[in-house]
PDB file of C-alpha atoms in Angstrom:
ATOM      1  CA  UNK A 130       0.014   0.011  -0.016  1.00  0.00           C
ATOM      2  CA  UNK A 131       2.846   2.240   0.901  1.00  0.00           C
ATOM      3  CA  UNK A 132       4.666   1.663  -2.438  1.00  0.00           C
ATOM      4  CA  UNK A 133       1.325   2.416  -4.404  1.00  0.00           C
ATOM      5  CA  UNK A 134       1.040   5.729  -2.357  1.00  0.00           C
ATOM      6  CA  UNK A 135       4.645   6.548  -3.076  1.00  0.00           C
ATOM      7  CA  UNK A 136       4.042   5.884  -6.993  1.00  0.00           C
ATOM      8  CA  UNK A 137       0.886   7.852  -6.982  1.00  0.00           C
ATOM      9  CA  UNK A 138       2.792  10.796  -5.467  1.00  0.00           C
ATOM     10  CA  UNK A 139       5.585  10.643  -7.951  1.00  0.00           C
ATOM     11  CA  UNK A 140       3.265  10.579 -10.700  1.00  0.00           C
ATOM     12  CA  UNK A 141       1.465  13.774  -9.450  1.00  0.00           C
ATOM     13  CA  UNK A 142       4.753  15.428  -9.095  1.00  0.00           C
ATOM     14  CA  UNK A 143       5.725  14.271 -12.723  1.00  0.00           C
ATOM     15  CA  UNK A 144       2.359  15.397 -14.053  1.00  0.00           C
ATOM     16  CA  UNK A 145       2.966  18.824 -12.467  1.00  0.00           C
ATOM     17  CA  UNK A 146       6.179  19.134 -13.795  1.00  0.00           C
ATOM     18  CA  UNK A 147       5.085  18.373 -17.267  1.00  0.00           C
ATOM     19  CA  UNK A 148       3.027  21.461 -17.166  1.00  0.00           C
ATOM     20  CA  UNK A 149       5.715  23.758 -15.868  1.00  0.00           C
ATOM     21  CA  UNK A 150       6.395  26.924 -17.918  1.00  0.00           C
ATOM     22  CA  UNK A 151       9.067  26.735 -20.464  1.00  0.00           C
ATOM     23  CA  UNK A 152      11.713  29.364 -21.225  1.00  0.00           C
ATOM     24  CA  UNK A 153      10.256  31.881 -23.397  1.00  0.00           C
ATOM     25  CA  UNK A 154       6.604  31.156 -22.445  1.00  0.00           C
ATOM     26  CA  UNK A 155       4.460  34.085 -21.256  1.00  0.00           C
ATOM     27  CA  UNK A 156       3.449  34.454 -17.582  1.00  0.00           C
ATOM     28  CA  UNK A 157       0.020  32.957 -16.765  1.00  0.00           C
ATOM     29  CA  UNK A 158      -2.684  34.373 -14.238  1.00  0.00           C
ATOM     30  CA  UNK A 159      -1.261  37.910 -14.467  1.00  0.00           C
ATOM     31  CA  UNK A 160      -4.626  39.470 -13.703  1.00  0.00           C
ATOM     32  CA  UNK A 161      -5.690  37.316 -10.882  1.00  0.00           C
ATOM     33  CA  UNK A 162      -6.068  39.482  -7.680  1.00  0.00           C
ATOM     34  CA  UNK A 163      -4.159  38.170  -4.544  1.00  0.00           C
ATOM     35  CA  UNK A 164      -4.407  39.820  -1.017  1.00  0.00           C
ATOM     36  CA  UNK A 165      -1.173  41.277  -0.072  1.00  0.00           C
ATOM     37  CA  UNK A 166       0.200  41.580   3.650  1.00  0.00           C
ATOM     38  CA  UNK A 167      -0.916  45.287   3.692  1.00  0.00           C
ATOM     39  CA  UNK A 168      -4.511  44.345   2.701  1.00  0.00           C
ATOM     40  CA  UNK A 169      -4.329  45.454  -0.942  1.00  0.00           C
ATOM     41  CA  UNK A 170      -5.492  43.273  -3.604  1.00  0.00           C
ATOM     42  CA  UNK A 171      -2.932  42.873  -6.486  1.00  0.00           C
ATOM     43  CA  UNK A 172      -2.058  41.046  -9.349  1.00  0.00           C
ATOM     44  CA  UNK A 173       1.184  40.102 -11.087  1.00  0.00           C
ATOM     45  CA  UNK A 174       0.417  42.541 -13.942  1.00  0.00           C
ATOM     46  CA  UNK A 175       0.073  45.331 -11.295  1.00  0.00           C
ATOM     47  CA  UNK A 176       3.529  44.926  -9.818  1.00  0.00           C
ATOM     48  CA  UNK A 177       5.293  44.320 -13.131  1.00  0.00           C
ATOM     49  CA  UNK A 178       8.604  46.528 -13.655  1.00  0.00           C
ATOM     50  CA  UNK A 179       9.921  48.291 -16.381  1.00  0.00           C
ATOM     51  CA  UNK A 180      12.749  45.969 -16.993  1.00  0.00           C
ATOM     52  CA  UNK A 181      10.840  42.651 -15.901  1.00  0.00           C
ATOM     53  CA  UNK A 182       9.102  40.937 -13.271  1.00  0.00           C
ATOM     54  CA  UNK A 183      10.241  38.398 -10.651  1.00  0.00           C
ATOM     55  CA  UNK A 184       7.660  35.846  -9.180  1.00  0.00           C
ATOM     56  CA  UNK A 185       8.626  33.605  -6.283  1.00  0.00           C
ATOM     57  CA  UNK A 186       6.456  30.883  -4.849  1.00  0.00           C
ATOM     58  CA  UNK A 187       7.196  30.649  -1.141  1.00  0.00           C
ATOM     59  CA  UNK A 188       5.610  30.279   2.343  1.00  0.00           C
ATOM     60  CA  UNK A 189       6.472  30.650   6.068  1.00  0.00           C
ATOM     61  CA  UNK A 190       6.670  27.028   7.610  1.00  0.00           C
ATOM     62  CA  UNK A 191       9.317  25.392   5.147  1.00  0.00           C
ATOM     63  CA  UNK A 192      12.858  24.970   6.562  1.00  0.00           C
ATOM     64  CA  UNK A 193      14.276  25.480   2.956  1.00  0.00           C
ATOM     65  CA  UNK A 194      12.363  28.903   2.701  1.00  0.00           C
ATOM     66  CA  UNK A 195      13.751  29.777   6.193  1.00  0.00           C
ATOM     67  CA  UNK A 196      17.137  28.938   5.004  1.00  0.00           C
ATOM     68  CA  UNK A 197      16.811  31.120   2.000  1.00  0.00           C
ATOM     69  CA  UNK A 198      14.444  33.860   3.158  1.00  0.00           C
ATOM     70  CA  UNK A 199      16.960  36.619   4.081  1.00  0.00           C
ATOM     71  CA  UNK A 200      18.436  36.094   0.428  1.00  0.00           C
ATOM     72  CA  UNK A 201      15.054  36.274  -1.103  1.00  0.00           C
ATOM     73  CA  UNK A 202      14.323  39.448   0.739  1.00  0.00           C
ATOM     74  CA  UNK A 203      17.657  40.988  -0.132  1.00  0.00           C
ATOM     75  CA  UNK A 204      17.515  39.842  -3.834  1.00  0.00           C
ATOM     76  CA  UNK A 205      13.782  41.068  -4.007  1.00  0.00           C
ATOM     77  CA  UNK A 206      14.468  44.440  -2.502  1.00  0.00           C
ATOM     78  CA  UNK A 207      17.417  45.097  -4.750  1.00  0.00           C
ATOM     79  CA  UNK A 208      15.795  44.045  -7.917  1.00  0.00           C
ATOM     80  CA  UNK A 209      12.909  46.574  -7.282  1.00  0.00           C
ATOM     81  CA  UNK A 210      15.519  49.225  -7.322  1.00  0.00           C
ATOM     82  CA  UNK A 211      16.515  48.221 -10.496  1.00  0.00           C
ATOM     83  CA  UNK A 212      13.154  48.400 -12.067  1.00  0.00           C
ATOM     84  CA  UNK A 213      12.350  44.631 -11.773  1.00  0.00           C
ATOM     85  CA  UNK A 214       8.785  44.077 -10.383  1.00  0.00           C
ATOM     86  CA  UNK A 215       8.760  41.730  -7.541  1.00  0.00           C
ATOM     87  CA  UNK A 216       5.803  39.455  -5.981  1.00  0.00           C
ATOM     88  CA  UNK A 217       6.146  36.620  -3.661  1.00  0.00           C
ATOM     89  CA  UNK A 218       3.322  34.215  -3.530  1.00  0.00           C
ATOM     90  CA  UNK A 219       2.202  31.750  -0.934  1.00  0.00           C
ATOM     91  CA  UNK A 220      -0.045  29.125  -2.455  1.00  0.00           C
ATOM     92  CA  UNK A 221       0.118  26.891   0.596  1.00  0.00           C
ATOM     93  CA  UNK A 222      -3.057  25.854   2.189  1.00  0.00           C
ATOM     94  CA  UNK A 223      -2.764  26.893   6.065  1.00  0.00           C
ATOM     95  CA  UNK A 224      -4.875  23.996   6.905  1.00  0.00           C
ATOM     96  CA  UNK A 225      -1.860  21.744   6.279  1.00  0.00           C
ATOM     97  CA  UNK A 226       0.633  24.218   8.216  1.00  0.00           C
ATOM     98  CA  UNK A 227      -1.093  27.030  10.384  1.00  0.00           C
ATOM     99  CA  UNK A 228       2.341  28.757  10.126  1.00  0.00           C
ATOM    100  CA  UNK A 229       1.455  29.634   6.622  1.00  0.00           C
ATOM    101  CA  UNK A 230      -1.493  31.685   7.593  1.00  0.00           C
ATOM    102  CA  UNK A 231      -2.214  35.249   6.650  1.00  0.00           C
ATOM    103  CA  UNK A 232      -1.175  36.895  10.000  1.00  0.00           C
ATOM    104  CA  UNK A 233       1.928  34.873  10.086  1.00  0.00           C
ATOM    105  CA  UNK A 234       2.886  36.137   6.406  1.00  0.00           C
ATOM    106  CA  UNK A 235       2.355  39.714   7.693  1.00  0.00           C
ATOM    107  CA  UNK A 236       4.790  39.227  10.695  1.00  0.00           C
ATOM    108  CA  UNK A 237       7.198  37.360   8.478  1.00  0.00           C
ATOM    109  CA  UNK A 238       7.179  40.153   5.867  1.00  0.00           C
ATOM    110  CA  UNK A 239       7.702  42.823   8.539  1.00  0.00           C
ATOM    111  CA  UNK A 240      10.451  41.101  10.289  1.00  0.00           C
ATOM    112  CA  UNK A 241      12.496  40.517   6.777  1.00  0.00           C
ATOM    113  CA  UNK A 242      11.592  43.995   5.579  1.00  0.00           C
ATOM    114  CA  UNK A 243      10.104  43.149   2.311  1.00  0.00           C
ATOM    115  CA  UNK A 244       9.709  46.209   0.334  1.00  0.00           C
ATOM    116  CA  UNK A 245       7.490  44.080  -2.147  1.00  0.00           C
ATOM    117  CA  UNK A 246       4.201  42.298  -2.100  1.00  0.00           C
ATOM    118  CA  UNK A 247       3.796  38.913  -0.323  1.00  0.00           C
ATOM    119  CA  UNK A 248       0.372  37.577  -1.244  1.00  0.00           C
ATOM    120  CA  UNK A 249      -1.949  34.740  -0.810  1.00  0.00           C
ATOM    121  CA  UNK A 250      -2.882  32.650  -3.613  1.00  0.00           C
ATOM    122  CA  UNK A 251      -6.195  31.538  -2.157  1.00  0.00           C
ATOM    123  CA  UNK A 252      -7.157  28.723  -4.538  1.00  0.00           C
ATOM    124  CA  UNK A 253      -3.607  27.715  -5.411  1.00  0.00           C
ATOM    125  CA  UNK A 254      -4.459  28.105  -9.017  1.00  0.00           C
ATOM    126  CA  UNK A 255      -1.717  30.516  -9.716  1.00  0.00           C
ATOM    127  CA  UNK A 256       0.893  28.134  -8.749  1.00  0.00           C
ATOM    128  CA  UNK A 257      -0.977  25.429 -10.634  1.00  0.00           C
ATOM    129  CA  UNK A 258      -1.121  27.591 -13.716  1.00  0.00           C
ATOM    130  CA  UNK A 259       2.846  28.136 -13.386  1.00  0.00           C
ATOM    131  CA  UNK A 260       3.491  24.486 -12.827  1.00  0.00           C
ATOM    132  CA  UNK A 261       5.119  25.527  -9.754  1.00  0.00           C
ATOM    133  CA  UNK A 262       5.764  22.623  -7.304  1.00  0.00           C
ATOM    134  CA  UNK A 263       8.384  23.911  -4.599  1.00  0.00           C
ATOM    135  CA  UNK A 264       8.959  26.454  -2.279  1.00  0.00           C
ATOM    136  CA  UNK A 265      11.047  28.483  -2.890  1.00  0.00           C
ATOM    137  CA  UNK A 266      10.917  28.578  -6.817  1.00  0.00           C
ATOM    138  CA  UNK A 267      11.541  31.522  -8.718  1.00  0.00           C
ATOM    139  CA  UNK A 268      10.401  32.644 -12.150  1.00  0.00           C
ATOM    140  CA  UNK A 269      11.943  35.751 -13.801  1.00  0.00           C
ATOM    141  CA  UNK A 270      10.402  37.435 -16.820  1.00  0.00           C
ATOM    142  CA  UNK A 271      11.473  39.926 -19.210  1.00  0.00           C
ATOM    143  CA  UNK A 272       9.558  43.148 -19.779  1.00  0.00           C
ATOM    144  CA  UNK A 273       7.704  41.621 -22.580  1.00  0.00           C
ATOM    145  CA  UNK A 274       6.562  39.112 -20.068  1.00  0.00           C
ATOM    146  CA  UNK A 275       8.462  35.993 -21.187  1.00  0.00           C
ATOM    147  CA  UNK A 276      10.456  33.808 -18.997  1.00  0.00           C
ATOM    148  CA  UNK A 277      14.111  34.123 -18.878  1.00  0.00           C
ATOM    149  CA  UNK A 278      14.813  32.130 -15.867  1.00  0.00           C
ATOM    150  CA  UNK A 279      13.372  29.397 -13.774  1.00  0.00           C
ATOM    151  CA  UNK A 280      14.433  27.454 -10.686  1.00  0.00           C
ATOM    152  CA  UNK A 281      16.358  27.824  -7.508  1.00  0.00           C
ATOM    153  CA  UNK A 282      17.672  30.989  -5.814  1.00  0.00           C
ATOM    154  CA  UNK A 283      21.300  29.694  -5.741  1.00  0.00           C
ATOM    155  CA  UNK A 284      23.072  26.311  -5.758  1.00  0.00           C
ATOM    156  CA  UNK A 285      22.853  25.779  -1.839  1.00  0.00           C
ATOM    157  CA  UNK A 286      20.441  26.571   1.001  1.00  0.00           C
ATOM    158  CA  UNK A 287      23.348  26.906   3.285  1.00  0.00           C
ATOM    159  CA  UNK A 288      24.910  30.372   2.595  1.00  0.00           C
ATOM    160  CA  UNK A 289      28.472  29.295   3.360  1.00  0.00           C
ATOM    161  CA  UNK A 290      28.291  26.716   0.497  1.00  0.00           C
ATOM    162  CA  UNK A 291      26.679  28.972  -2.248  1.00  0.00           C
ATOM    163  CA  UNK A 292      29.033  29.090  -5.347  1.00  0.00           C
ATOM    164  CA  UNK A 293      26.542  29.919  -7.959  1.00  0.00           C
ATOM    165  CA  UNK A 294      24.156  32.813  -7.685  1.00  0.00           C
ATOM    166  CA  UNK A 295      21.510  31.610 -10.352  1.00  0.00           C
ATOM    167  CA  UNK A 296      18.826  34.153  -9.688  1.00  0.00           C
ATOM    168  CA  UNK A 297      20.992  37.210  -8.979  1.00  0.00           C
ATOM    169  CA  UNK A 298      22.906  36.473 -12.084  1.00  0.00           C
ATOM    170  CA  UNK A 299      19.897  36.208 -14.130  1.00  0.00           C
ATOM    171  CA  UNK A 300      18.442  39.529 -12.777  1.00  0.00           C
ATOM    172  CA  UNK A 301      21.985  41.179 -13.604  1.00  0.00           C
ATOM    173  CA  UNK A 302      21.852  39.768 -17.155  1.00  0.00           C
ATOM    174  CA  UNK A 303      18.247  41.098 -17.505  1.00  0.00           C
ATOM    175  CA  UNK A 304      18.781  44.622 -16.488  1.00  0.00           C
ATOM    176  CA  UNK A 305      21.909  44.767 -18.509  1.00  0.00           C
ATOM    177  CA  UNK A 306      20.289  43.600 -21.643  1.00  0.00           C
ATOM    178  CA  UNK A 307      22.251  40.508 -22.031  1.00  0.00           C
ATOM    179  CA  UNK A 308      21.447  36.924 -22.386  1.00  0.00           C
ATOM    180  CA  UNK A 309      20.781  35.111 -19.132  1.00  0.00           C
ATOM    181  CA  UNK A 310      23.408  32.097 -19.173  1.00  0.00           C
ATOM    182  CA  UNK A 311      21.977  29.660 -16.968  1.00  0.00           C
ATOM    183  CA  UNK A 312      18.299  29.708 -17.853  1.00  0.00           C
ATOM    184  CA  UNK A 313      16.814  26.650 -15.787  1.00  0.00           C
ATOM    185  CA  UNK A 314      17.800  24.959 -12.394  1.00  0.00           C
ATOM    186  CA  UNK A 315      16.354  22.599 -10.197  1.00  0.00           C
ATOM    187  CA  UNK A 316      14.205  24.099  -7.360  1.00  0.00           C
ATOM    188  CA  UNK A 317      15.032  22.497  -4.075  1.00  0.00           C
ATOM    189  CA  UNK A 318      12.401  22.787  -1.312  1.00  0.00           C
ATOM    190  CA  UNK A 319       9.019  21.638   0.262  1.00  0.00           C
ATOM    191  CA  UNK A 320       6.361  20.659  -1.954  1.00  0.00           C
ATOM    192  CA  UNK A 321       3.488  23.305  -2.415  1.00  0.00           C
ATOM    193  CA  UNK A 322       0.637  22.288  -0.027  1.00  0.00           C
ATOM    194  CA  UNK A 323      -2.093  22.851  -2.577  1.00  0.00           C
ATOM    195  CA  UNK A 324      -5.615  23.721  -1.510  1.00  0.00           C
ATOM    196  CA  UNK A 325      -8.339  21.346  -2.983  1.00  0.00           C
ATOM    197  CA  UNK A 326      -9.735  22.220  -6.509  1.00  0.00           C
ATOM    198  CA  UNK A 327     -13.433  23.287  -6.558  1.00  0.00           C
TER     199      UNK A 327
END
């Protein structure tokens, strides 16, 4: 029975991965309004930057997110100063982890001094439409709205072990008008705890 469940889970993950956005694809769900930690309803389109847009799927409870959260805050805040719009999306069902609730999100955003929106994907459909499966998982789009980088923040959740700064390098290339050298990497983190589809 356990083996069947493991196979079913693996199949579900593979199916989700099969629908992940590809490099050059347009951002989906850009007009979906999501509740920000300041109470405003914002969409990806609302926060789009002059030079591009960074979308990061994240949450509060995941230990991988906790390991990367200060880097996400620093990269996001710096990207906004360089005309990249930034939005961090929590698609997790707080019934699975109470720590992923809205009030906890507000507290985390304040503690980390997010200068960008941290919003609730209340149906998890934005994550589904992106093909996102992990937290954290990043998607960087050009000013035309096409995907130029998808994957991990960098190559290690342990700051002392980082050698490749994938997301920072992709943002630098994008704002400089250069080709993003590493376009896709494997996101390492917790699985998104999707809300049930209605």
